[in-house]
Amino acid sequence: MAVTESNRAHHAEMPMPRRQAKKSVRVEPLAGLEWSQAVELAGGQETASRPADIRRAWIHRAPERQVVGLYRVLSQFEPELPAPWWLRALASGGLNTRKAAFKLEDEVGDLLLARPGWVYVPWAGHGEDGYWEYVPSEAFAAGESPTVPTTVLFTPRHRGWLDVLPAHRGAAPTRLSVRGIEDLRSRLDEIEAT
């Protein structure tokens, strides 16, 4: 069959062969879907009063090595992949085990639940960390928006694994680093006064 000008024009408008198209779009959408399923919780988190109450996703139950491996692979394609603090700390080599992270979360929960005014907020989205708010620090002024309450957050940014965000209105102040559970325990009166 002779190639005519009309055939050339027709071939120029044809889409890429299927094999080539798959190679160029396959990685990120599938990676995002796979991760979404990995961090999705079974059941709702509305009744969660501590971190242990939301440990129902694949990342909490699957073999630790497999979870960290998947996170490392997928975060190469999406650096801002939503992940809990402990997984970021494990993947960077800063934390030894997921079990140690869960132990810290439980100790912080036990400490704060024993004091009046602290409430656990399960999370903002799939794969994100829960945090603790000190409700008495949420002040309302006439005609103004409420203050963001004093908040205790888990973090992978230092080896104490805890930050405190003082109560504030408007721009967030600098987070205060806490050097672990004992430092949190010794500073709680001061933290509650912020």
PDB file of C-alpha atoms in Angstrom:
ATOM      1  CA  MET A   1       0.000   0.000   0.000  1.00  0.00           C
ATOM      2  CA  ALA A   2       1.419   3.348  -1.015  1.00  0.00           C
ATOM      3  CA  VAL A   3       1.643   6.054   1.630  1.00  0.00           C
ATOM      4  CA  THR A   4      -0.243   9.083   0.406  1.00  0.00           C
ATOM      5  CA  GLU A   5      -0.362  12.553   1.891  1.00  0.00           C
ATOM      6  CA  SER A   6      -3.737  11.768   3.461  1.00  0.00           C
ATOM      7  CA  ASN A   7      -2.326   8.573   5.043  1.00  0.00           C
ATOM      8  CA  ARG A   8       0.607  10.533   6.484  1.00  0.00           C
ATOM      9  CA  ALA A   9      -1.753  13.075   8.002  1.00  0.00           C
ATOM     10  CA  HIS A  10      -3.878  10.260   9.424  1.00  0.00           C
ATOM     11  CA  HIS A  11      -0.835   8.538  10.999  1.00  0.00           C
ATOM     12  CA  ALA A  12       0.419  11.826  12.464  1.00  0.00           C
ATOM     13  CA  GLU A  13      -2.886  12.291  14.306  1.00  0.00           C
ATOM     14  CA  MET A  14      -3.003   8.763  15.722  1.00  0.00           C
ATOM     15  CA  PRO A  15      -2.455   8.448  19.471  1.00  0.00           C
ATOM     16  CA  MET A  16       0.702   6.893  20.910  1.00  0.00           C
ATOM     17  CA  PRO A  17       0.783   3.109  20.948  1.00  0.00           C
ATOM     18  CA  ARG A  18      -0.739   1.773  24.157  1.00  0.00           C
ATOM     19  CA  ARG A  19       2.535   0.418  25.507  1.00  0.00           C
ATOM     20  CA  GLN A  20       4.240   3.818  25.365  1.00  0.00           C
ATOM     21  CA  ALA A  21       1.299   5.657  26.913  1.00  0.00           C
ATOM     22  CA  LYS A  22       1.226   3.304  29.914  1.00  0.00           C
ATOM     23  CA  LYS A  23       4.898   3.879  30.657  1.00  0.00           C
ATOM     24  CA  SER A  24       4.485   7.628  30.891  1.00  0.00           C
ATOM     25  CA  VAL A  25       1.458   7.785  33.234  1.00  0.00           C
ATOM     26  CA  ARG A  26       1.471   4.584  35.216  1.00  0.00           C
ATOM     27  CA  VAL A  27       3.701   5.203  38.232  1.00  0.00           C
ATOM     28  CA  GLU A  28       2.201   8.122  40.137  1.00  0.00           C
ATOM     29  CA  PRO A  29      -1.518   7.322  39.904  1.00  0.00           C
ATOM     30  CA  LEU A  30      -0.974   3.715  40.973  1.00  0.00           C
ATOM     31  CA  ALA A  31       1.450   4.764  43.696  1.00  0.00           C
ATOM     32  CA  GLY A  32      -1.072   7.252  45.061  1.00  0.00           C
ATOM     33  CA  LEU A  33      -3.847   4.684  44.992  1.00  0.00           C
ATOM     34  CA  GLU A  34      -1.695   2.041  46.654  1.00  0.00           C
ATOM     35  CA  TRP A  35      -0.662   4.432  49.414  1.00  0.00           C
ATOM     36  CA  SER A  36      -4.203   5.637  49.938  1.00  0.00           C
ATOM     37  CA  GLN A  37      -5.253   2.057  50.574  1.00  0.00           C
ATOM     38  CA  ALA A  38      -2.265   1.481  52.874  1.00  0.00           C
ATOM     39  CA  VAL A  39      -3.161   4.367  55.215  1.00  0.00           C
ATOM     40  CA  GLU A  40      -6.941   4.019  55.081  1.00  0.00           C
ATOM     41  CA  LEU A  41      -8.426   3.179  58.472  1.00  0.00           C
ATOM     42  CA  ALA A  42     -10.908   0.384  58.919  1.00  0.00           C
ATOM     43  CA  GLY A  43     -13.963   1.974  60.516  1.00  0.00           C
ATOM     44  CA  GLY A  44     -14.384   5.571  61.653  1.00  0.00           C
ATOM     45  CA  GLN A  45     -12.167   7.548  63.971  1.00  0.00           C
ATOM     46  CA  GLU A  46     -14.949   9.651  65.517  1.00  0.00           C
ATOM     47  CA  THR A  47     -14.718   7.871  68.876  1.00  0.00           C
ATOM     48  CA  ALA A  48     -10.907   7.793  69.078  1.00  0.00           C
ATOM     49  CA  SER A  49      -9.673   9.173  72.391  1.00  0.00           C
ATOM     50  CA  ARG A  50      -6.019   8.141  72.053  1.00  0.00           C
ATOM     51  CA  PRO A  51      -3.571   7.124  69.276  1.00  0.00           C
ATOM     52  CA  ALA A  52      -4.084   3.385  69.858  1.00  0.00           C
ATOM     53  CA  ASP A  53      -7.732   3.822  68.797  1.00  0.00           C
ATOM     54  CA  ILE A  54      -6.738   4.675  65.205  1.00  0.00           C
ATOM     55  CA  ARG A  55      -4.098   2.001  64.628  1.00  0.00           C
ATOM     56  CA  ARG A  56      -6.260   0.054  62.192  1.00  0.00           C
ATOM     57  CA  ALA A  57      -4.675   0.765  58.812  1.00  0.00           C
ATOM     58  CA  TRP A  58      -2.407  -1.557  56.834  1.00  0.00           C
ATOM     59  CA  ILE A  59       0.627   0.522  57.870  1.00  0.00           C
ATOM     60  CA  HIS A  60      -0.108  -0.332  61.524  1.00  0.00           C
ATOM     61  CA  ARG A  61      -0.551  -4.098  61.028  1.00  0.00           C
ATOM     62  CA  ALA A  62       1.611  -5.197  58.095  1.00  0.00           C
ATOM     63  CA  PRO A  63       5.214  -6.325  58.645  1.00  0.00           C
ATOM     64  CA  GLU A  64       7.245  -3.255  59.560  1.00  0.00           C
ATOM     65  CA  ARG A  65       9.896  -3.898  56.934  1.00  0.00           C
ATOM     66  CA  GLN A  66       7.254  -4.058  54.202  1.00  0.00           C
ATOM     67  CA  VAL A  67       5.596  -0.833  55.377  1.00  0.00           C
ATOM     68  CA  VAL A  68       8.883   1.083  55.490  1.00  0.00           C
ATOM     69  CA  GLY A  69       9.941  -0.342  52.114  1.00  0.00           C
ATOM     70  CA  LEU A  70       6.714   0.709  50.422  1.00  0.00           C
ATOM     71  CA  TYR A  71       6.914   4.177  51.974  1.00  0.00           C
ATOM     72  CA  ARG A  72      10.509   4.645  50.796  1.00  0.00           C
ATOM     73  CA  VAL A  73       9.680   3.600  47.244  1.00  0.00           C
ATOM     74  CA  LEU A  74       6.527   5.685  46.927  1.00  0.00           C
ATOM     75  CA  SER A  75       7.967   8.784  48.603  1.00  0.00           C
ATOM     76  CA  GLN A  76      10.590   8.944  45.835  1.00  0.00           C
ATOM     77  CA  PHE A  77       7.747   9.797  43.454  1.00  0.00           C
ATOM     78  CA  GLU A  78       5.771  11.905  45.919  1.00  0.00           C
ATOM     79  CA  PRO A  79       7.998  13.490  48.602  1.00  0.00           C
ATOM     80  CA  GLU A  80       5.003  14.923  50.497  1.00  0.00           C
ATOM     81  CA  LEU A  81       3.304  11.542  50.797  1.00  0.00           C
ATOM     82  CA  PRO A  82       1.012  11.681  53.854  1.00  0.00           C
ATOM     83  CA  ALA A  83       2.541   9.505  56.554  1.00  0.00           C
ATOM     84  CA  PRO A  84       2.553   9.425  60.341  1.00  0.00           C
ATOM     85  CA  TRP A  85       5.545  10.830  62.198  1.00  0.00           C
ATOM     86  CA  TRP A  86       6.814   7.395  63.222  1.00  0.00           C
ATOM     87  CA  LEU A  87       6.956   6.125  59.645  1.00  0.00           C
ATOM     88  CA  ARG A  88       8.969   9.153  58.532  1.00  0.00           C
ATOM     89  CA  ALA A  89      11.296   8.587  61.511  1.00  0.00           C
ATOM     90  CA  LEU A  90      11.668   4.868  60.712  1.00  0.00           C
ATOM     91  CA  ALA A  91      12.338   5.524  57.027  1.00  0.00           C
ATOM     92  CA  SER A  92      15.046   8.080  57.847  1.00  0.00           C
ATOM     93  CA  GLY A  93      16.708   5.732  60.339  1.00  0.00           C
ATOM     94  CA  GLY A  94      16.010   7.943  63.357  1.00  0.00           C
ATOM     95  CA  LEU A  95      13.667   5.524  65.089  1.00  0.00           C
ATOM     96  CA  ASN A  96      14.415   1.847  65.686  1.00  0.00           C
ATOM     97  CA  THR A  97      10.959   0.256  65.622  1.00  0.00           C
ATOM     98  CA  ARG A  98       7.284   0.990  65.094  1.00  0.00           C
ATOM     99  CA  LYS A  99       6.665  -0.662  68.466  1.00  0.00           C
ATOM    100  CA  ALA A 100       8.822   2.011  70.174  1.00  0.00           C
ATOM    101  CA  ALA A 101       6.780   4.733  68.459  1.00  0.00           C
ATOM    102  CA  PHE A 102       3.500   3.180  69.576  1.00  0.00           C
ATOM    103  CA  LYS A 103       4.864   2.912  73.131  1.00  0.00           C
ATOM    104  CA  LEU A 104       5.700   6.640  73.137  1.00  0.00           C
ATOM    105  CA  GLU A 105       2.274   7.540  71.746  1.00  0.00           C
ATOM    106  CA  ASP A 106       0.623   5.435  74.474  1.00  0.00           C
ATOM    107  CA  GLU A 107       2.751   6.958  77.253  1.00  0.00           C
ATOM    108  CA  VAL A 108       1.901  10.484  76.080  1.00  0.00           C
ATOM    109  CA  GLY A 109      -1.766   9.466  75.933  1.00  0.00           C
ATOM    110  CA  ASP A 110      -1.712   8.061  79.457  1.00  0.00           C
ATOM    111  CA  LEU A 111      -0.011  11.204  80.775  1.00  0.00           C
ATOM    112  CA  LEU A 112      -2.357  13.689  79.091  1.00  0.00           C
ATOM    113  CA  LEU A 113      -5.596  11.772  79.671  1.00  0.00           C
ATOM    114  CA  ALA A 114      -4.828  11.752  83.392  1.00  0.00           C
ATOM    115  CA  ARG A 115      -4.868  15.565  83.403  1.00  0.00           C
ATOM    116  CA  PRO A 116      -8.067  17.583  82.957  1.00  0.00           C
ATOM    117  CA  GLY A 117      -8.470  19.597  79.768  1.00  0.00           C
ATOM    118  CA  TRP A 118      -6.495  17.491  77.280  1.00  0.00           C
ATOM    119  CA  VAL A 119      -8.333  16.080  74.257  1.00  0.00           C
ATOM    120  CA  TYR A 120      -7.007  13.826  71.521  1.00  0.00           C
ATOM    121  CA  VAL A 121      -7.756  14.926  67.944  1.00  0.00           C
ATOM    122  CA  PRO A 122      -7.383  11.792  65.800  1.00  0.00           C
ATOM    123  CA  TRP A 123      -6.120  13.357  62.559  1.00  0.00           C
ATOM    124  CA  ALA A 124      -6.747  15.758  59.749  1.00  0.00           C
ATOM    125  CA  GLY A 125      -6.572  13.304  56.827  1.00  0.00           C
ATOM    126  CA  HIS A 126      -5.528   9.790  55.793  1.00  0.00           C
ATOM    127  CA  GLY A 127      -2.028   8.985  56.993  1.00  0.00           C
ATOM    128  CA  GLU A 128      -1.630  12.144  59.036  1.00  0.00           C
ATOM    129  CA  ASP A 129      -0.850  12.315  62.733  1.00  0.00           C
ATOM    130  CA  GLY A 130      -3.259  12.858  65.547  1.00  0.00           C
ATOM    131  CA  TYR A 131      -2.411  15.456  68.184  1.00  0.00           C
ATOM    132  CA  TRP A 132      -3.404  16.597  71.677  1.00  0.00           C
ATOM    133  CA  GLU A 133      -5.110  19.916  72.427  1.00  0.00           C
ATOM    134  CA  TYR A 134      -5.309  21.620  75.794  1.00  0.00           C
ATOM    135  CA  VAL A 135      -8.887  22.921  75.558  1.00  0.00           C
ATOM    136  CA  PRO A 136      -8.702  25.467  78.447  1.00  0.00           C
ATOM    137  CA  SER A 137      -6.114  27.416  76.429  1.00  0.00           C
ATOM    138  CA  GLU A 138      -8.668  28.076  73.659  1.00  0.00           C
ATOM    139  CA  ALA A 139      -9.810  31.605  74.511  1.00  0.00           C
ATOM    140  CA  PHE A 140     -12.515  33.611  72.791  1.00  0.00           C
ATOM    141  CA  ALA A 141     -12.454  37.396  72.657  1.00  0.00           C
ATOM    142  CA  ALA A 142     -15.490  39.465  71.737  1.00  0.00           C
ATOM    143  CA  GLY A 143     -15.731  39.707  67.970  1.00  0.00           C
ATOM    144  CA  GLU A 144     -12.545  37.737  67.378  1.00  0.00           C
ATOM    145  CA  SER A 145     -11.865  34.227  66.226  1.00  0.00           C
ATOM    146  CA  PRO A 146     -10.931  31.666  68.859  1.00  0.00           C
ATOM    147  CA  THR A 147      -7.351  31.028  69.802  1.00  0.00           C
ATOM    148  CA  VAL A 148      -5.764  27.850  68.487  1.00  0.00           C
ATOM    149  CA  PRO A 149      -5.256  25.897  71.715  1.00  0.00           C
ATOM    150  CA  THR A 150      -1.922  24.714  73.046  1.00  0.00           C
ATOM    151  CA  THR A 151      -1.132  21.570  71.091  1.00  0.00           C
ATOM    152  CA  VAL A 152       1.216  18.625  71.655  1.00  0.00           C
ATOM    153  CA  LEU A 153       2.303  17.105  68.360  1.00  0.00           C
ATOM    154  CA  PHE A 154       4.382  14.077  67.457  1.00  0.00           C
ATOM    155  CA  THR A 155       7.217  14.915  65.074  1.00  0.00           C
ATOM    156  CA  PRO A 156      10.045  13.215  63.176  1.00  0.00           C
ATOM    157  CA  ARG A 157      12.134  16.417  63.113  1.00  0.00           C
ATOM    158  CA  HIS A 158      14.147  15.638  66.296  1.00  0.00           C
ATOM    159  CA  ARG A 159      14.852  12.671  68.566  1.00  0.00           C
ATOM    160  CA  GLY A 160      12.529  13.823  71.350  1.00  0.00           C
ATOM    161  CA  TRP A 161       9.653  13.108  68.920  1.00  0.00           C
ATOM    162  CA  LEU A 162       7.394  15.753  70.532  1.00  0.00           C
ATOM    163  CA  ASP A 163       6.701  19.423  69.845  1.00  0.00           C
ATOM    164  CA  VAL A 164       4.454  21.913  71.600  1.00  0.00           C
ATOM    165  CA  LEU A 165       2.666  24.594  69.627  1.00  0.00           C
ATOM    166  CA  PRO A 166       1.686  27.341  72.094  1.00  0.00           C
ATOM    167  CA  ALA A 167      -1.850  28.719  72.011  1.00  0.00           C
ATOM    168  CA  HIS A 168      -2.098  31.481  69.437  1.00  0.00           C
ATOM    169  CA  ARG A 169      -4.324  33.591  67.242  1.00  0.00           C
ATOM    170  CA  GLY A 170      -3.152  34.416  63.732  1.00  0.00           C
ATOM    171  CA  ALA A 171       0.261  33.271  62.535  1.00  0.00           C
ATOM    172  CA  ALA A 172       1.571  30.168  64.277  1.00  0.00           C
ATOM    173  CA  PRO A 173       4.479  30.730  66.665  1.00  0.00           C
ATOM    174  CA  THR A 174       7.635  28.632  66.630  1.00  0.00           C
ATOM    175  CA  ARG A 175       7.138  25.101  67.900  1.00  0.00           C
ATOM    176  CA  LEU A 176       8.861  24.219  71.158  1.00  0.00           C
ATOM    177  CA  SER A 177      10.870  20.990  71.080  1.00  0.00           C
ATOM    178  CA  VAL A 178      10.265  18.488  73.878  1.00  0.00           C
ATOM    179  CA  ARG A 179      12.945  15.901  74.673  1.00  0.00           C
ATOM    180  CA  GLY A 180      10.669  12.916  75.220  1.00  0.00           C
ATOM    181  CA  ILE A 181       8.063  11.795  77.714  1.00  0.00           C
ATOM    182  CA  GLU A 182       9.986  12.758  80.880  1.00  0.00           C
ATOM    183  CA  ASP A 183      10.648  16.269  79.569  1.00  0.00           C
ATOM    184  CA  LEU A 184       6.943  16.586  78.707  1.00  0.00           C
ATOM    185  CA  ARG A 185       5.965  15.385  82.187  1.00  0.00           C
ATOM    186  CA  SER A 186       8.295  17.870  83.902  1.00  0.00           C
ATOM    187  CA  ARG A 187       7.152  20.815  81.759  1.00  0.00           C
ATOM    188  CA  LEU A 188       3.378  20.196  81.669  1.00  0.00           C
ATOM    189  CA  ASP A 189       2.476  22.944  84.157  1.00  0.00           C
ATOM    190  CA  GLU A 190       4.489  25.431  82.073  1.00  0.00           C
ATOM    191  CA  ILE A 191       3.011  24.100  78.794  1.00  0.00           C
ATOM    192  CA  GLU A 192      -0.547  24.375  80.105  1.00  0.00           C
ATOM    193  CA  ALA A 193       0.117  27.997  81.070  1.00  0.00           C
ATOM    194  CA  THR A 194       1.089  29.011  77.507  1.00  0.00           C
TER     195      THR A 194
END
